PDB file of C-alpha atoms in Angstrom:
ATOM      1  CA  MET T  17       0.149  -0.149  -0.035  1.00  0.00           C
ATOM      2  CA  ARG T  18       0.766   3.330  -0.508  1.00  0.00           C
ATOM      3  CA  PRO T  19       0.444   6.685   1.105  1.00  0.00           C
ATOM      4  CA  PHE T  20      -2.410   9.027   0.536  1.00  0.00           C
ATOM      5  CA  SER T  21      -4.202  12.281   2.371  1.00  0.00           C
ATOM      6  CA  LEU T  22      -7.522  12.325   3.164  1.00  0.00           C
ATOM      7  CA  ARG T  23      -8.286  16.476   3.380  1.00  0.00           C
ATOM      8  CA  ILE T  24     -11.429  16.956   5.373  1.00  0.00           C
ATOM      9  CA  PHE T  25     -13.159  20.160   4.232  1.00  0.00           C
ATOM     10  CA  VAL T  26     -15.985  21.828   6.911  1.00  0.00           C
ATOM     11  CA  PRO T  27     -17.882  24.387   4.563  1.00  0.00           C
ATOM     12  CA  SER T  28     -20.030  26.052   7.851  1.00  0.00           C
ATOM     13  CA  GLY T  29     -17.026  25.159   9.823  1.00  0.00           C
ATOM     14  CA  ASP T  30     -19.688  23.436  12.184  1.00  0.00           C
ATOM     15  CA  PRO T  31     -17.639  19.834  12.489  1.00  0.00           C
ATOM     16  CA  THR T  32     -20.919  17.823  12.881  1.00  0.00           C
ATOM     17  CA  GLY T  33     -22.044  19.485   9.729  1.00  0.00           C
ATOM     18  CA  VAL T  34     -21.230  18.938   6.330  1.00  0.00           C
ATOM     19  CA  LEU T  35     -18.032  17.283   5.225  1.00  0.00           C
ATOM     20  CA  ILE T  36     -16.211  17.058   1.844  1.00  0.00           C
ATOM     21  CA  ALA T  37     -13.803  14.476   1.813  1.00  0.00           C
ATOM     22  CA  THR T  38     -10.702  13.878  -0.933  1.00  0.00           C
ATOM     23  CA  ARG T  39      -7.975  12.062  -1.592  1.00  0.00           C
ATOM     24  CA  ASP T  40      -4.653  13.747  -2.425  1.00  0.00           C
ATOM     25  CA  ASP T  41      -4.291  11.241  -5.275  1.00  0.00           C
ATOM     26  CA  GLY T  42      -7.680  10.146  -5.314  1.00  0.00           C
ATOM     27  CA  ILE T  43     -11.023  10.567  -8.249  1.00  0.00           C
ATOM     28  CA  GLY T  44     -14.425  12.341  -7.132  1.00  0.00           C
ATOM     29  CA  LYS T  45     -14.817  13.101  -3.385  1.00  0.00           C
ATOM     30  CA  ALA T  46     -17.257  11.541  -0.870  1.00  0.00           C
ATOM     31  CA  THR T  47     -19.744  14.552   0.648  1.00  0.00           C
ATOM     32  CA  LEU T  48     -21.103  13.026   4.685  1.00  0.00           C
ATOM     33  CA  PHE T  49     -23.921  14.753   6.450  1.00  0.00           C
ATOM     34  CA  SER T  50     -26.464  13.545   8.937  1.00  0.00           C
ATOM     35  CA  ARG T  51     -30.225  13.529   7.326  1.00  0.00           C
ATOM     36  CA  PRO T  52     -31.774  16.510   9.077  1.00  0.00           C
ATOM     37  CA  LEU T  53     -28.505  18.204   7.154  1.00  0.00           C
ATOM     38  CA  LEU T  54     -30.688  17.197   4.056  1.00  0.00           C
ATOM     39  CA  GLY T  55     -31.558  21.265   2.978  1.00  0.00           C
ATOM     40  CA  GLU T  56     -28.339  21.852   3.431  1.00  0.00           C
ATOM     41  CA  VAL T  57     -26.564  19.631   1.125  1.00  0.00           C
ATOM     42  CA  LYS T  58     -29.266  20.294  -1.938  1.00  0.00           C
ATOM     43  CA  GLY T  59     -27.383  23.792  -2.524  1.00  0.00           C
ATOM     44  CA  ARG T  60     -23.929  22.287  -3.450  1.00  0.00           C
ATOM     45  CA  LYS T  61     -22.698  21.163  -6.503  1.00  0.00           C
ATOM     46  CA  GLU T  62     -22.007  18.177  -5.619  1.00  0.00           C
ATOM     47  CA  TRP T  63     -25.756  17.017  -5.332  1.00  0.00           C
ATOM     48  CA  SER T  64     -26.366  16.731  -9.417  1.00  0.00           C
ATOM     49  CA  PHE T  65     -23.581  15.050 -10.129  1.00  0.00           C
ATOM     50  CA  PRO T  66     -23.782  11.231 -11.072  1.00  0.00           C
ATOM     51  CA  GLY T  67     -22.934   9.286  -7.567  1.00  0.00           C
ATOM     52  CA  VAL T  68     -23.120   6.612  -5.483  1.00  0.00           C
ATOM     53  CA  TYR T  69     -24.781   6.845  -1.856  1.00  0.00           C
ATOM     54  CA  LEU T  70     -25.194   4.864   1.743  1.00  0.00           C
ATOM     55  CA  LEU T  71     -28.081   5.391   3.888  1.00  0.00           C
ATOM     56  CA  ALA T  72     -26.617   4.136   6.961  1.00  0.00           C
ATOM     57  CA  GLY T  73     -28.602   3.449  10.451  1.00  0.00           C
ATOM     58  CA  GLN T  74     -28.010   2.394  13.758  1.00  0.00           C
ATOM     59  CA  SER T  75     -27.826  -1.422  12.632  1.00  0.00           C
ATOM     60  CA  LYS T  76     -28.657  -1.222   8.758  1.00  0.00           C
ATOM     61  CA  LEU T  77     -27.222  -0.305   5.456  1.00  0.00           C
ATOM     62  CA  TYR T  78     -28.288   0.725   2.054  1.00  0.00           C
ATOM     63  CA  ILE T  79     -26.532   1.189  -1.232  1.00  0.00           C
ATOM     64  CA  GLY T  80     -28.053   3.386  -4.697  1.00  0.00           C
ATOM     65  CA  GLU T  81     -27.001   5.339  -6.810  1.00  0.00           C
ATOM     66  CA  GLY T  82     -28.055   7.905  -8.743  1.00  0.00           C
ATOM     67  CA  ASP T  83     -27.753  10.217 -11.557  1.00  0.00           C
ATOM     68  CA  PRO T  84     -28.002  12.985 -10.445  1.00  0.00           C
ATOM     69  CA  VAL T  85     -27.041  11.399  -6.902  1.00  0.00           C
ATOM     70  CA  GLY T  86     -29.382  14.532  -5.252  1.00  0.00           C
ATOM     71  CA  LYS T  87     -32.757  13.276  -6.569  1.00  0.00           C
ATOM     72  CA  ARG T  88     -32.325   9.880  -5.398  1.00  0.00           C
ATOM     73  CA  LEU T  89     -31.175  10.974  -2.122  1.00  0.00           C
ATOM     74  CA  GLU T  90     -34.248  13.184  -2.466  1.00  0.00           C
ATOM     75  CA  GLU T  91     -36.661  10.515  -2.730  1.00  0.00           C
ATOM     76  CA  HIS T  92     -35.089   8.345  -0.087  1.00  0.00           C
ATOM     77  CA  ALA T  93     -36.068  11.002   3.061  1.00  0.00           C
ATOM     78  CA  THR T  94     -38.779  10.484   2.121  1.00  0.00           C
ATOM     79  CA  LYS T  95     -39.434   6.589   1.658  1.00  0.00           C
ATOM     80  CA  LYS T  96     -36.664   5.318   4.142  1.00  0.00           C
ATOM     81  CA  VAL T  97     -36.826   6.160   7.528  1.00  0.00           C
ATOM     82  CA  PHE T  98     -33.420   3.940   9.075  1.00  0.00           C
ATOM     83  CA  TRP T  99     -31.231   6.059   7.804  1.00  0.00           C
ATOM     84  CA  ASN T 100     -29.790   9.304  10.053  1.00  0.00           C
ATOM     85  CA  ARG T 101     -26.497   9.582   8.048  1.00  0.00           C
ATOM     86  CA  ALA T 102     -25.254   9.208   4.355  1.00  0.00           C
ATOM     87  CA  LEU T 103     -22.495   9.399   2.520  1.00  0.00           C
ATOM     88  CA  PHE T 104     -21.844  10.388  -1.283  1.00  0.00           C
ATOM     89  CA  PHE T 105     -19.377  10.223  -3.703  1.00  0.00           C
ATOM     90  CA  THR T 106     -19.120  11.923  -7.191  1.00  0.00           C
ATOM     91  CA  ALA T 107     -16.629  12.942  -9.598  1.00  0.00           C
ATOM     92  CA  GLU T 108     -17.442  16.401 -11.542  1.00  0.00           C
ATOM     93  CA  ASN T 109     -17.382  15.099 -15.145  1.00  0.00           C
ATOM     94  CA  ARG T 110     -15.586  11.531 -14.759  1.00  0.00           C
ATOM     95  CA  LEU T 111     -18.698   9.418 -13.648  1.00  0.00           C
ATOM     96  CA  ASN T 112     -21.323   8.710 -16.176  1.00  0.00           C
ATOM     97  CA  LYS T 113     -24.631   5.833 -15.432  1.00  0.00           C
ATOM     98  CA  ALA T 114     -22.754   3.128 -16.482  1.00  0.00           C
ATOM     99  CA  HIS T 115     -19.788   3.725 -13.623  1.00  0.00           C
ATOM    100  CA  ILE T 116     -22.147   4.242 -11.041  1.00  0.00           C
ATOM    101  CA  GLN T 117     -24.057   1.058 -11.909  1.00  0.00           C
ATOM    102  CA  HIS T 118     -20.818  -0.898 -11.492  1.00  0.00           C
ATOM    103  CA  LEU T 119     -19.397   0.718  -8.740  1.00  0.00           C
ATOM    104  CA  GLU T 120     -23.463  -0.042  -6.614  1.00  0.00           C
ATOM    105  CA  SER T 121     -23.436  -3.251  -8.182  1.00  0.00           C
ATOM    106  CA  ARG T 122     -19.584  -4.094  -6.673  1.00  0.00           C
ATOM    107  CA  LEU T 123     -19.769  -2.353  -3.270  1.00  0.00           C
ATOM    108  CA  ILE T 124     -23.551  -4.670  -2.457  1.00  0.00           C
ATOM    109  CA  LYS T 125     -21.819  -7.293  -3.419  1.00  0.00           C
ATOM    110  CA  LEU T 126     -18.404  -6.349  -0.753  1.00  0.00           C
ATOM    111  CA  ALA T 127     -21.236  -5.811   1.995  1.00  0.00           C
ATOM    112  CA  VAL T 128     -22.825  -9.098   1.500  1.00  0.00           C
ATOM    113  CA  LYS T 129     -19.764 -11.010   1.455  1.00  0.00           C
ATOM    114  CA  ALA T 130     -18.779  -9.143   4.573  1.00  0.00           C
ATOM    115  CA  GLU T 131     -21.413 -10.174   6.488  1.00  0.00           C
ATOM    116  CA  THR T 132     -20.929  -6.866   9.053  1.00  0.00           C
ATOM    117  CA  VAL T 133     -24.056  -4.972   8.168  1.00  0.00           C
ATOM    118  CA  ALA T 134     -27.984  -6.100   7.566  1.00  0.00           C
ATOM    119  CA  LEU T 135     -28.468  -4.737   4.058  1.00  0.00           C
ATOM    120  CA  ASP T 136     -31.977  -2.737   3.061  1.00  0.00           C
ATOM    121  CA  ASN T 137     -31.525  -3.042  -0.505  1.00  0.00           C
ATOM    122  CA  GLY T 138     -34.433  -5.702  -1.457  1.00  0.00           C
ATOM    123  CA  ASN T 139     -31.717  -6.829  -4.940  1.00  0.00           C
ATOM    124  CA  GLN T 140     -28.329  -7.633  -5.859  1.00  0.00           C
ATOM    125  CA  PRO T 141     -28.409  -6.175  -9.446  1.00  0.00           C
ATOM    126  CA  GLN T 142     -25.739  -6.995 -12.021  1.00  0.00           C
ATOM    127  CA  PRO T 143     -22.738  -4.735 -12.540  1.00  0.00           C
ATOM    128  CA  PRO T 144     -23.714  -3.329 -16.761  1.00  0.00           C
ATOM    129  CA  ALA T 145     -20.927  -4.256 -19.888  1.00  0.00           C
ATOM    130  CA  LEU T 146     -18.532  -2.275 -19.565  1.00  0.00           C
ATOM    131  CA  GLY T 147     -15.431  -2.033 -21.933  1.00  0.00           C
ATOM    132  CA  GLU T 148     -12.199  -3.005 -21.212  1.00  0.00           C
ATOM    133  CA  GLU T 149     -10.834   0.468 -20.434  1.00  0.00           C
ATOM    134  CA  GLU T 150     -13.798   1.600 -18.343  1.00  0.00           C
ATOM    135  CA  TYR T 151     -14.173  -1.378 -16.394  1.00  0.00           C
ATOM    136  CA  ALA T 152     -10.314  -0.592 -15.148  1.00  0.00           C
ATOM    137  CA  PHE T 153     -11.661   3.180 -14.441  1.00  0.00           C
ATOM    138  CA  ALA T 154     -14.410   1.919 -12.310  1.00  0.00           C
ATOM    139  CA  GLU T 155     -11.948  -0.040 -10.551  1.00  0.00           C
ATOM    140  CA  ASN T 156     -10.107   2.226 -10.134  1.00  0.00           C
ATOM    141  CA  VAL T 157     -12.652   4.605  -7.931  1.00  0.00           C
ATOM    142  CA  LEU T 158     -13.964   1.246  -6.588  1.00  0.00           C
ATOM    143  CA  ALA T 159     -10.822   1.348  -5.110  1.00  0.00           C
ATOM    144  CA  ASP T 160     -10.026   4.751  -3.871  1.00  0.00           C
ATOM    145  CA  MET T 161     -13.618   4.239  -2.180  1.00  0.00           C
ATOM    146  CA  LEU T 162     -12.448   0.759  -0.203  1.00  0.00           C
ATOM    147  CA  LEU T 163      -9.005   2.738   1.502  1.00  0.00           C
ATOM    148  CA  THR T 164     -11.160   6.238   2.039  1.00  0.00           C
ATOM    149  CA  LEU T 165     -14.905   4.682   3.282  1.00  0.00           C
ATOM    150  CA  PRO T 166     -13.229   2.682   6.496  1.00  0.00           C
ATOM    151  CA  LEU T 167     -11.428   6.450   7.114  1.00  0.00           C
ATOM    152  CA  LEU T 168     -14.861   7.832   7.441  1.00  0.00           C
ATOM    153  CA  GLY T 169     -16.630   6.174   9.752  1.00  0.00           C
ATOM    154  CA  TYR T 170     -18.304   2.917   6.596  1.00  0.00           C
ATOM    155  CA  THR T 171     -16.563  -0.311   7.767  1.00  0.00           C
ATOM    156  CA  CYS T 172     -18.931  -2.347   5.871  1.00  0.00           C
ATOM    157  CA  PHE T 173     -17.169  -3.355   3.066  1.00  0.00           C
ATOM    158  CA  GLU T 174     -14.512  -5.567   5.193  1.00  0.00           C
ATOM    159  CA  PRO T 175     -14.591  -9.167   6.526  1.00  0.00           C
ATOM    160  CA  ALA T 176     -16.181  -9.379  10.441  1.00  0.00           C
ATOM    161  CA  GLU T 177     -13.327  -9.320  12.486  1.00  0.00           C
ATOM    162  CA  PRO T 178     -13.151 -12.533  15.960  1.00  0.00           C
ATOM    163  CA  THR T 179     -15.871 -10.002  18.360  1.00  0.00           C
ATOM    164  CA  LEU T 180     -16.636 -11.433  21.823  1.00  0.00           C
ATOM    165  CA  SER T 181     -18.677 -13.786  22.790  1.00  0.00           C
ATOM    166  CA  GLU T 182     -20.300 -14.930  26.065  1.00  0.00           C
ATOM    167  CA  GLY T 183     -18.514 -18.925  25.117  1.00  0.00           C
ATOM    168  CA  ASP T 184     -15.200 -17.021  25.196  1.00  0.00           C
ATOM    169  CA  SER T 185     -12.173 -18.361  27.600  1.00  0.00           C
ATOM    170  CA  SER T 186     -11.124 -15.710  29.907  1.00  0.00           C
ATOM    171  CA  GLU T 187      -8.192 -14.639  31.572  1.00  0.00           C
ATOM    172  CA  SER T 188      -8.039 -12.549  35.446  1.00  0.00           C
ATOM    173  CA  ASP T 189      -6.409  -9.917  36.226  1.00  0.00           C
ATOM    174  CA  ASP T 190      -4.538  -8.777  39.558  1.00  0.00           C
ATOM    175  CA  ASP T 191      -7.761  -7.553  40.620  1.00  0.00           C
ATOM    176  CA  GLY T 192     -10.383 -10.650  39.421  1.00  0.00           C
ATOM    177  CA  ALA T 193     -11.504  -8.924  37.084  1.00  0.00           C
ATOM    178  CA  THR T 194     -12.506 -11.457  34.366  1.00  0.00           C
ATOM    179  CA  LEU T 195     -11.605  -9.633  30.360  1.00  0.00           C
ATOM    180  CA  PRO T 196     -12.993 -11.844  27.469  1.00  0.00           C
ATOM    181  CA  LEU T 197      -9.929 -12.990  25.115  1.00  0.00           C
ATOM    182  CA  LEU T 198     -10.928 -13.059  21.349  1.00  0.00           C
ATOM    183  CA  LYS T 199     -10.795 -15.883  18.959  1.00  0.00           C
ATOM    184  CA  GLY T 200      -8.128 -15.644  16.493  1.00  0.00           C
ATOM    185  CA  SER T 201      -6.288 -17.933  13.495  1.00  0.00           C
ATOM    186  CA  ARG T 202      -3.843 -20.275  13.646  1.00  0.00           C
ATOM    187  CA  VAL T 203      -1.528 -18.401  11.466  1.00  0.00           C
ATOM    188  CA  TYR T 204      -0.035 -16.018  13.853  1.00  0.00           C
ATOM    189  CA  SER T 205       1.367 -19.460  14.880  1.00  0.00           C
ATOM    190  CA  GLU T 206       3.440 -20.413  12.162  1.00  0.00           C
ATOM    191  CA  LEU T 207       4.491 -16.427  12.148  1.00  0.00           C
ATOM    192  CA  PRO T 208       8.440 -16.048  14.514  1.00  0.00           C
ATOM    193  CA  LEU T 209       7.735 -15.031  17.336  1.00  0.00           C
ATOM    194  CA  GLY T 210       9.245 -12.327  18.425  1.00  0.00           C
ATOM    195  CA  LEU T 211       9.212 -10.011  15.809  1.00  0.00           C
ATOM    196  CA  ILE T 212       7.769  -5.637  16.710  1.00  0.00           C
ATOM    197  CA  PHE T 213       5.580  -3.969  15.077  1.00  0.00           C
ATOM    198  CA  ARG T 214       5.010  -0.367  15.354  1.00  0.00           C
ATOM    199  CA  CYS T 215       1.850   1.523  14.522  1.00  0.00           C
ATOM    200  CA  SER T 216       1.092   5.212  14.946  1.00  0.00           C
ATOM    201  CA  TYR T 217      -2.363   6.889  14.715  1.00  0.00           C
ATOM    202  CA  LYS T 218      -3.028  10.384  15.845  1.00  0.00           C
ATOM    203  CA  GLU T 219      -2.243  10.598  19.490  1.00  0.00           C
ATOM    204  CA  ALA T 220      -1.959   6.976  20.019  1.00  0.00           C
ATOM    205  CA  ARG T 221       1.499   5.067  19.757  1.00  0.00           C
ATOM    206  CA  ALA T 222       2.045   1.506  20.143  1.00  0.00           C
ATOM    207  CA  ALA T 223       4.121  -1.519  19.684  1.00  0.00           C
ATOM    208  CA  ILE T 224       3.065  -5.118  19.591  1.00  0.00           C
ATOM    209  CA  GLU T 225       5.047  -8.427  19.703  1.00  0.00           C
ATOM    210  CA  LEU T 226       4.420 -11.240  17.794  1.00  0.00           C
ATOM    211  CA  VAL T 227       3.501 -14.687  20.372  1.00  0.00           C
ATOM    212  CA  GLU T 228       2.743 -17.943  20.022  1.00  0.00           C
ATOM    213  CA  SER T 229      -0.570 -17.846  18.781  1.00  0.00           C
ATOM    214  CA  GLY T 230      -1.088 -14.217  18.801  1.00  0.00           C
ATOM    215  CA  VAL T 231      -0.055 -10.626  19.122  1.00  0.00           C
ATOM    216  CA  GLU T 232       0.995  -8.773  22.837  1.00  0.00           C
ATOM    217  CA  VAL T 233       0.590  -5.611  23.468  1.00  0.00           C
ATOM    218  CA  LYS T 234       3.265  -4.243  24.598  1.00  0.00           C
ATOM    219  CA  SER T 235       3.088  -2.024  28.722  1.00  0.00           C
ATOM    220  CA  GLY T 236       3.689   1.328  27.482  1.00  0.00           C
ATOM    221  CA  SER T 237       2.228   1.795  24.636  1.00  0.00           C
ATOM    222  CA  THR T 238      -0.798   4.533  24.039  1.00  0.00           C
ATOM    223  CA  ILE T 239      -4.195   4.800  22.778  1.00  0.00           C
ATOM    224  CA  VAL T 240      -6.401   7.166  21.384  1.00  0.00           C
ATOM    225  CA  ARG T 241      -8.614   8.701  24.442  1.00  0.00           C
ATOM    226  CA  GLU T 242     -11.785   9.200  21.736  1.00  0.00           C
ATOM    227  CA  PRO T 243     -12.788   6.229  19.762  1.00  0.00           C
ATOM    228  CA  ALA T 244     -14.781   7.334  16.250  1.00  0.00           C
ATOM    229  CA  PRO T 245     -18.451   8.100  16.651  1.00  0.00           C
ATOM    230  CA  SER T 246     -19.695   4.710  14.339  1.00  0.00           C
ATOM    231  CA  PHE T 247     -16.422   2.677  16.287  1.00  0.00           C
ATOM    232  CA  ASP T 248     -19.518   1.381  19.112  1.00  0.00           C
ATOM    233  CA  VAL T 249     -21.749   0.528  15.899  1.00  0.00           C
ATOM    234  CA  TRP T 250     -19.799  -1.138  13.099  1.00  0.00           C
ATOM    235  CA  ARG T 251     -17.349  -3.389  16.146  1.00  0.00           C
ATOM    236  CA  PRO T 252     -19.517  -3.755  19.393  1.00  0.00           C
ATOM    237  CA  GLY T 253     -17.491  -6.174  20.689  1.00  0.00           C
ATOM    238  CA  TYR T 254     -14.425  -4.244  20.087  1.00  0.00           C
ATOM    239  CA  ALA T 255     -15.155  -1.578  22.212  1.00  0.00           C
ATOM    240  CA  GLN T 256     -16.839  -3.281  24.910  1.00  0.00           C
ATOM    241  CA  LEU T 257     -13.032  -5.040  24.978  1.00  0.00           C
ATOM    242  CA  ARG T 258     -11.782  -1.262  25.617  1.00  0.00           C
ATOM    243  CA  ARG T 259     -14.009  -0.814  27.893  1.00  0.00           C
ATOM    244  CA  GLN T 260     -13.200  -3.307  30.084  1.00  0.00           C
ATOM    245  CA  LEU T 261      -9.950  -2.833  29.378  1.00  0.00           C
ATOM    246  CA  ILE T 262      -9.843   0.459  31.275  1.00  0.00           C
ATOM    247  CA  ALA T 263     -12.183  -0.606  33.747  1.00  0.00           C
ATOM    248  CA  SER T 264      -9.834  -3.381  35.465  1.00  0.00           C
ATOM    249  CA  GLY T 265      -6.864  -0.959  35.111  1.00  0.00           C
ATOM    250  CA  VAL T 266      -4.674  -2.183  32.167  1.00  0.00           C
ATOM    251  CA  VAL T 267      -4.835   0.444  30.832  1.00  0.00           C
ATOM    252  CA  ALA T 268      -5.529   3.152  32.809  1.00  0.00           C
ATOM    253  CA  GLU T 269      -4.176   7.307  32.929  1.00  0.00           C
ATOM    254  CA  LYS T 270       0.216   8.080  32.583  1.00  0.00           C
ATOM    255  CA  ASN T 271       1.465  11.044  31.340  1.00  0.00           C
ATOM    256  CA  GLY T 272      -1.190  12.680  30.173  1.00  0.00           C
ATOM    257  CA  GLN T 273      -1.959   9.798  27.954  1.00  0.00           C
ATOM    258  CA  LEU T 274      -4.092   6.474  28.384  1.00  0.00           C
ATOM    259  CA  ALA T 275      -2.083   3.792  28.261  1.00  0.00           C
ATOM    260  CA  PHE T 276      -1.143  -0.472  28.682  1.00  0.00           C
ATOM    261  CA  VAL T 277       0.199  -0.399  32.315  1.00  0.00           C
ATOM    262  CA  GLN T 278       1.739  -4.116  31.843  1.00  0.00           C
ATOM    263  CA  ASP T 279       1.477  -6.543  28.553  1.00  0.00           C
ATOM    264  CA  GLN T 280      -2.102  -6.871  27.226  1.00  0.00           C
ATOM    265  CA  PHE T 281      -2.355 -11.136  24.369  1.00  0.00           C
ATOM    266  CA  PHE T 282      -4.283 -10.341  21.636  1.00  0.00           C
ATOM    267  CA  THR T 283      -5.388 -13.347  19.145  1.00  0.00           C
ATOM    268  CA  SER T 284      -5.824 -10.954  16.629  1.00  0.00           C
ATOM    269  CA  ALA T 285      -3.932  -7.467  14.904  1.00  0.00           C
ATOM    270  CA  SER T 286      -6.820  -6.496  13.616  1.00  0.00           C
ATOM    271  CA  ALA T 287      -8.368  -6.524  17.518  1.00  0.00           C
ATOM    272  CA  ALA T 288      -5.494  -5.115  18.599  1.00  0.00           C
ATOM    273  CA  ALA T 289      -5.927  -2.228  16.132  1.00  0.00           C
ATOM    274  CA  SER T 290      -8.940  -1.377  16.706  1.00  0.00           C
ATOM    275  CA  ILE T 291      -8.648  -1.633  20.305  1.00  0.00           C
ATOM    276  CA  VAL T 292      -5.072   1.085  20.375  1.00  0.00           C
ATOM    277  CA  CYS T 293      -7.331   2.911  17.251  1.00  0.00           C
ATOM    278  CA  GLY T 294     -10.067   3.649  18.668  1.00  0.00           C
ATOM    279  CA  VAL T 295     -11.580   2.617  14.801  1.00  0.00           C
ATOM    280  CA  SER T 296     -12.243  -0.326  12.912  1.00  0.00           C
ATOM    281  CA  SER T 297      -8.357  -1.850  12.139  1.00  0.00           C
ATOM    282  CA  ASN T 298      -6.708  -4.154  10.622  1.00  0.00           C
ATOM    283  CA  ALA T 299      -2.765  -5.860  10.875  1.00  0.00           C
ATOM    284  CA  ASP T 300      -1.838  -3.472   7.342  1.00  0.00           C
ATOM    285  CA  ILE T 301      -1.371  -0.436  10.251  1.00  0.00           C
ATOM    286  CA  TRP T 302       1.379  -1.637  11.862  1.00  0.00           C
ATOM    287  CA  ASN T 303       4.885  -1.938  10.138  1.00  0.00           C
ATOM    288  CA  SER T 304       8.344  -2.962  11.427  1.00  0.00           C
ATOM    289  CA  ASP T 305      11.509  -1.008  11.603  1.00  0.00           C
ATOM    290  CA  SER T 306      12.333  -1.919   8.126  1.00  0.00           C
ATOM    291  CA  ASN T 307       9.068  -0.918   6.982  1.00  0.00           C
ATOM    292  CA  GLN T 308       7.210  -4.609   6.261  1.00  0.00           C
ATOM    293  CA  SER T 309       3.345  -4.813   7.221  1.00  0.00           C
ATOM    294  CA  LEU T 310       1.968  -7.478   9.688  1.00  0.00           C
ATOM    295  CA  GLY T 311      -0.240  -7.406   7.455  1.00  0.00           C
ATOM    296  CA  ASP T 312       1.475  -8.080   4.206  1.00  0.00           C
ATOM    297  CA  LEU T 313       3.756 -11.310   6.326  1.00  0.00           C
ATOM    298  CA  LEU T 314      -0.110 -12.266   7.351  1.00  0.00           C
ATOM    299  CA  ARG T 315      -0.915 -12.622   3.812  1.00  0.00           C
ATOM    300  CA  SER T 316       1.858 -14.562   2.582  1.00  0.00           C
ATOM    301  CA  ALA T 317       1.252 -17.462   5.508  1.00  0.00           C
ATOM    302  CA  LYS T 318      -1.966 -17.758   4.712  1.00  0.00           C
ATOM    303  CA  ARG T 319      -0.817 -18.761   1.000  1.00  0.00           C
ATOM    304  CA  LYS T 320       1.446 -21.122   2.195  1.00  0.00           C
TER     305      LYS T 320
END
């Protein structure tokens, strides 16, 4: 993966208002807004472009396309009651009807496969027939979207990570509190033990060590103080575990930051990353001192 920057523009100056997100090297832009701000979004030029959109509620998602995208969003304002926030993606003079139909079809297919959220879509539309060049362009747009969407709180196109369940085994800390463990993958047992990987995200600075059957977040690692607003919605198991780690004292105030005060085992690098960052994350966020991604290492191990 190559580095990129994501720029957030706040037209009203209110961080809870309409947001416009663009990548420094991406195609198009994402417009995010809450349902009460629909009237404000109507005044923007993006409203009249072809686009693909997501309507999100507490535990449900609808994916659609429109040309113009604004007309479809306005229809859903009266016909669909579940959603409270929305995102639509447009690219002035670059996306046509076939492109957005392709994007809609692919996003629905990915969301169905990921099985992380209930879809309100009644069917799975087939993608239109595209020429070789047009298909490549549409797939490049999709790739840009899939990199950007998790950073904007839409993680529903990623396969579900292991979460807490009542039947999981548990261990006790010094105070007698129990911390449910996360079910993991045997692939970690095939990796060299003792390798160290680090991540930096906002104010968080953390390190993990590869151990038998998982990873261990090292004592002194700091975590993000405020999780993303969508964390409880899309990753409730991780959000619950994060609260338990804080309540039990495994994570505590240290030099003005929240930090692990002891080494803590996780059976998934994604779980460790999500706890540290307060947002759905995966193993790609962990890098060695030689700039090797743990995600790449895991994928290589799975192919063997």
